[in-house]
């Protein structure tokens, strides 16, 4: 939508009771979410990475873990091209990336137990997905599977770069970029 790159979840929302956070998540899923069966995953989309990070923080506060999926520039689809044509103008050749956060396994089950979709088709897809999804939290990176302990806050992700740096007091430290 308009100004999509600047939108954020207001700071006061983080203090909302869990049922209201669930309504916020449900509303976003109704508008910009999808449920897929193969592979089993649930996604929330946005052109705004920071907005997705806000939603990932809310999901984490509710006990769910989401992985960030970076988007790539893309061509406009037929629907958007038709809208531009109706306005008498040309659609841009490329559009900016649309990013996503994904939930898998037990986190999909938690999400479904937390929200109440109002979008009928998305609610149906979520129900079908629940029949096939494993009730565990398994993370797969480069063919290796990890089953994190439910009681930990440890996260697994692909490390892209490790740089050694120093603090202002010249103490050694590391900067790690993850995928």
mmCIF file of C-alpha atoms in Angstrom:
data_model
loop_
_atom_site.group_PDB
_atom_site.id
_atom_site.type_symbol
_atom_site.label_atom_id
_atom_site.label_comp_id
_atom_site.label_asym_id
_atom_site.label_seq_id
_atom_site.Cartn_x
_atom_site.Cartn_y
_atom_site.Cartn_z
ATOM 1 C CA UNK A 1 0.000 0.000 0.000
ATOM 2 C CA UNK A 2 0.881 3.644 0.073
ATOM 3 C CA UNK A 3 3.901 4.448 2.275
ATOM 4 C CA UNK A 4 4.374 0.705 2.899
ATOM 5 C CA UNK A 5 8.113 1.199 3.335
ATOM 6 C CA UNK A 6 7.622 3.564 6.282
ATOM 7 C CA UNK A 7 4.945 1.741 8.279
ATOM 8 C CA UNK A 8 5.807 0.248 11.660
ATOM 9 C CA UNK A 9 3.884 -1.223 14.540
ATOM 10 C CA UNK A 10 3.414 1.613 17.059
ATOM 11 C CA UNK A 11 5.436 1.145 20.251
ATOM 12 C CA UNK A 12 2.305 1.161 22.442
ATOM 13 C CA UNK A 13 1.122 -2.027 20.703
ATOM 14 C CA UNK A 14 3.896 -4.017 22.393
ATOM 15 C CA UNK A 15 2.160 -3.413 25.737
ATOM 16 C CA UNK A 16 -1.200 -4.766 24.553
ATOM 17 C CA UNK A 17 -2.613 -7.873 26.240
ATOM 18 C CA UNK A 18 -2.024 -11.120 24.328
ATOM 19 C CA UNK A 19 -5.617 -11.355 22.977
ATOM 20 C CA UNK A 20 -5.246 -7.947 21.299
ATOM 21 C CA UNK A 21 -1.818 -8.893 19.896
ATOM 22 C CA UNK A 22 -3.528 -11.990 18.475
ATOM 23 C CA UNK A 23 -6.132 -9.754 16.784
ATOM 24 C CA UNK A 24 -3.330 -7.654 15.268
ATOM 25 C CA UNK A 25 -1.597 -10.785 13.944
ATOM 26 C CA UNK A 26 -4.867 -12.218 12.660
ATOM 27 C CA UNK A 27 -5.722 -9.017 10.808
ATOM 28 C CA UNK A 28 -2.288 -8.905 9.192
ATOM 29 C CA UNK A 29 -2.523 -12.588 8.221
ATOM 30 C CA UNK A 30 -5.949 -11.932 6.642
ATOM 31 C CA UNK A 31 -4.447 -9.178 4.497
ATOM 32 C CA UNK A 32 -0.837 -10.150 3.812
ATOM 33 C CA UNK A 33 -0.444 -13.753 4.927
ATOM 34 C CA UNK A 34 -0.509 -17.153 3.243
ATOM 35 C CA UNK A 35 -0.517 -20.810 4.258
ATOM 36 C CA UNK A 36 1.267 -23.376 2.065
ATOM 37 C CA UNK A 37 1.180 -27.168 2.208
ATOM 38 C CA UNK A 38 4.342 -28.168 0.292
ATOM 39 C CA UNK A 39 6.544 -27.447 2.058
ATOM 40 C CA UNK A 40 4.351 -26.782 5.079
ATOM 41 C CA UNK A 41 4.820 -23.144 6.069
ATOM 42 C CA UNK A 42 2.939 -19.990 6.968
ATOM 43 C CA UNK A 43 4.145 -16.620 5.688
ATOM 44 C CA UNK A 44 3.530 -12.945 6.382
ATOM 45 C CA UNK A 45 4.630 -10.588 3.579
ATOM 46 C CA UNK A 46 5.707 -6.954 3.307
ATOM 47 C CA UNK A 47 7.916 -4.701 1.212
ATOM 48 C CA UNK A 48 9.023 -3.292 4.582
ATOM 49 C CA UNK A 49 11.601 -5.450 6.363
ATOM 50 C CA UNK A 50 11.331 -3.434 9.578
ATOM 51 C CA UNK A 51 7.572 -4.011 9.758
ATOM 52 C CA UNK A 52 8.183 -7.758 9.464
ATOM 53 C CA UNK A 53 10.782 -7.528 12.232
ATOM 54 C CA UNK A 54 8.087 -5.854 14.370
ATOM 55 C CA UNK A 55 5.734 -8.769 13.703
ATOM 56 C CA UNK A 56 8.524 -11.285 14.400
ATOM 57 C CA UNK A 57 9.038 -9.608 17.782
ATOM 58 C CA UNK A 58 5.326 -9.915 18.587
ATOM 59 C CA UNK A 59 5.370 -13.559 17.502
ATOM 60 C CA UNK A 60 8.365 -14.180 19.759
ATOM 61 C CA UNK A 61 6.601 -12.501 22.685
ATOM 62 C CA UNK A 62 3.740 -14.950 22.118
ATOM 63 C CA UNK A 63 6.148 -17.908 22.091
ATOM 64 C CA UNK A 64 6.560 -18.356 18.332
ATOM 65 C CA UNK A 65 9.680 -18.189 16.185
ATOM 66 C CA UNK A 66 9.677 -16.781 12.643
ATOM 67 C CA UNK A 67 12.477 -16.871 10.064
ATOM 68 C CA UNK A 68 13.124 -13.908 7.765
ATOM 69 C CA UNK A 69 13.036 -14.601 4.011
ATOM 70 C CA UNK A 70 14.585 -11.772 1.944
ATOM 71 C CA UNK A 71 12.759 -10.798 -1.229
ATOM 72 C CA UNK A 72 14.139 -10.026 -4.681
ATOM 73 C CA UNK A 73 13.133 -7.372 -7.201
ATOM 74 C CA UNK A 74 10.335 -8.680 -9.401
ATOM 75 C CA UNK A 75 8.253 -7.902 -12.466
ATOM 76 C CA UNK A 76 4.729 -6.585 -11.956
ATOM 77 C CA UNK A 77 1.998 -9.218 -12.385
ATOM 78 C CA UNK A 78 -0.885 -9.112 -14.850
ATOM 79 C CA UNK A 79 -3.311 -7.634 -12.276
ATOM 80 C CA UNK A 80 -1.004 -4.670 -11.565
ATOM 81 C CA UNK A 81 -0.268 -4.151 -15.262
ATOM 82 C CA UNK A 82 -4.024 -4.026 -15.933
ATOM 83 C CA UNK A 83 -4.502 -1.427 -13.183
ATOM 84 C CA UNK A 84 -1.782 0.783 -14.692
ATOM 85 C CA UNK A 85 -3.301 0.321 -18.155
ATOM 86 C CA UNK A 86 -6.728 1.375 -16.854
ATOM 87 C CA UNK A 87 -5.089 4.538 -15.534
ATOM 88 C CA UNK A 88 -3.559 5.183 -18.964
ATOM 89 C CA UNK A 89 0.037 4.732 -17.875
ATOM 90 C CA UNK A 90 2.744 2.094 -18.084
ATOM 91 C CA UNK A 91 3.552 -0.209 -15.190
ATOM 92 C CA UNK A 92 7.155 -0.058 -13.961
ATOM 93 C CA UNK A 93 9.451 -2.716 -15.446
ATOM 94 C CA UNK A 94 10.528 -3.926 -12.012
ATOM 95 C CA UNK A 95 9.161 -3.599 -8.501
ATOM 96 C CA UNK A 96 11.040 -3.621 -5.227
ATOM 97 C CA UNK A 97 11.370 -6.822 -3.238
ATOM 98 C CA UNK A 98 8.620 -8.271 -1.085
ATOM 99 C CA UNK A 99 10.084 -9.889 2.038
ATOM 100 C CA UNK A 100 8.485 -12.507 4.254
ATOM 101 C CA UNK A 101 8.688 -14.104 7.655
ATOM 102 C CA UNK A 102 7.939 -17.820 7.782
ATOM 103 C CA UNK A 103 6.653 -20.089 10.521
ATOM 104 C CA UNK A 104 7.029 -23.877 10.515
ATOM 105 C CA UNK A 105 5.930 -26.895 12.554
ATOM 106 C CA UNK A 106 4.882 -26.220 16.129
ATOM 107 C CA UNK A 107 4.953 -22.478 15.484
ATOM 108 C CA UNK A 108 2.215 -22.856 12.839
ATOM 109 C CA UNK A 109 0.136 -24.775 15.371
ATOM 110 C CA UNK A 110 0.685 -22.032 17.968
ATOM 111 C CA UNK A 111 -0.185 -19.344 15.417
ATOM 112 C CA UNK A 112 -3.417 -21.117 14.464
ATOM 113 C CA UNK A 113 -4.349 -21.522 18.144
ATOM 114 C CA UNK A 114 -3.633 -17.822 18.750
ATOM 115 C CA UNK A 115 -5.423 -16.091 15.879
ATOM 116 C CA UNK A 116 -8.926 -16.267 14.417
ATOM 117 C CA UNK A 117 -8.735 -15.591 10.664
ATOM 118 C CA UNK A 118 -11.700 -13.720 9.247
ATOM 119 C CA UNK A 119 -10.665 -14.362 5.629
ATOM 120 C CA UNK A 120 -12.590 -17.545 4.829
ATOM 121 C CA UNK A 121 -10.173 -19.006 2.261
ATOM 122 C CA UNK A 122 -7.088 -18.289 4.377
ATOM 123 C CA UNK A 123 -8.787 -19.863 7.382
ATOM 124 C CA UNK A 124 -9.558 -22.945 5.281
ATOM 125 C CA UNK A 125 -5.945 -23.176 4.049
ATOM 126 C CA UNK A 126 -4.658 -22.808 7.591
ATOM 127 C CA UNK A 127 -6.967 -25.645 8.688
ATOM 128 C CA UNK A 128 -5.682 -27.913 5.895
ATOM 129 C CA UNK A 129 -2.108 -27.024 6.796
ATOM 130 C CA UNK A 130 -2.712 -27.949 10.440
ATOM 131 C CA UNK A 131 -3.636 -31.498 9.372
ATOM 132 C CA UNK A 132 -0.220 -32.045 7.777
ATOM 133 C CA UNK A 133 2.228 -30.039 9.879
ATOM 134 C CA UNK A 134 4.498 -31.728 12.417
ATOM 135 C CA UNK A 135 3.960 -30.647 16.049
ATOM 136 C CA UNK A 136 7.705 -30.087 16.566
ATOM 137 C CA UNK A 137 10.004 -27.140 16.008
ATOM 138 C CA UNK A 138 12.678 -28.322 13.610
ATOM 139 C CA UNK A 139 15.058 -25.988 11.823
ATOM 140 C CA UNK A 140 16.853 -27.197 8.702
ATOM 141 C CA UNK A 141 19.973 -25.448 7.455
ATOM 142 C CA UNK A 142 22.015 -26.773 4.536
ATOM 143 C CA UNK A 143 20.527 -30.253 4.889
ATOM 144 C CA UNK A 144 21.150 -30.522 8.656
ATOM 145 C CA UNK A 145 18.186 -30.651 11.026
ATOM 146 C CA UNK A 146 18.176 -29.038 14.456
ATOM 147 C CA UNK A 147 15.573 -29.628 17.151
ATOM 148 C CA UNK A 148 15.980 -26.705 19.559
ATOM 149 C CA UNK A 149 14.963 -27.171 23.167
ATOM 150 C CA UNK A 150 11.598 -25.592 23.859
ATOM 151 C CA UNK A 151 12.946 -24.002 27.035
ATOM 152 C CA UNK A 152 15.836 -22.171 25.351
ATOM 153 C CA UNK A 153 16.008 -18.904 23.494
ATOM 154 C CA UNK A 154 18.698 -20.204 21.150
ATOM 155 C CA UNK A 155 18.164 -19.610 17.461
ATOM 156 C CA UNK A 156 19.866 -21.397 14.589
ATOM 157 C CA UNK A 157 20.666 -19.642 11.346
ATOM 158 C CA UNK A 158 23.188 -19.633 8.526
ATOM 159 C CA UNK A 159 26.217 -17.455 9.327
ATOM 160 C CA UNK A 160 27.292 -15.415 6.300
ATOM 161 C CA UNK A 161 30.230 -13.421 7.674
ATOM 162 C CA UNK A 162 32.142 -13.206 10.957
ATOM 163 C CA UNK A 163 34.234 -10.041 11.348
ATOM 164 C CA UNK A 164 36.578 -9.347 14.217
ATOM 165 C CA UNK A 165 36.354 -5.781 15.410
ATOM 166 C CA UNK A 166 37.208 -3.781 18.529
ATOM 167 C CA UNK A 167 35.216 -1.703 20.989
ATOM 168 C CA UNK A 168 36.025 1.909 21.794
ATOM 169 C CA UNK A 169 38.254 0.591 24.610
ATOM 170 C CA UNK A 170 40.089 -1.611 22.083
ATOM 171 C CA UNK A 171 38.560 -4.816 23.427
ATOM 172 C CA UNK A 172 38.151 -7.529 20.776
ATOM 173 C CA UNK A 173 34.619 -8.434 19.755
ATOM 174 C CA UNK A 174 32.879 -10.005 16.769
ATOM 175 C CA UNK A 175 30.222 -8.887 14.325
ATOM 176 C CA UNK A 176 28.207 -11.756 12.839
ATOM 177 C CA UNK A 177 25.972 -11.425 9.772
ATOM 178 C CA UNK A 178 23.340 -14.146 9.438
ATOM 179 C CA UNK A 179 21.141 -15.051 6.483
#
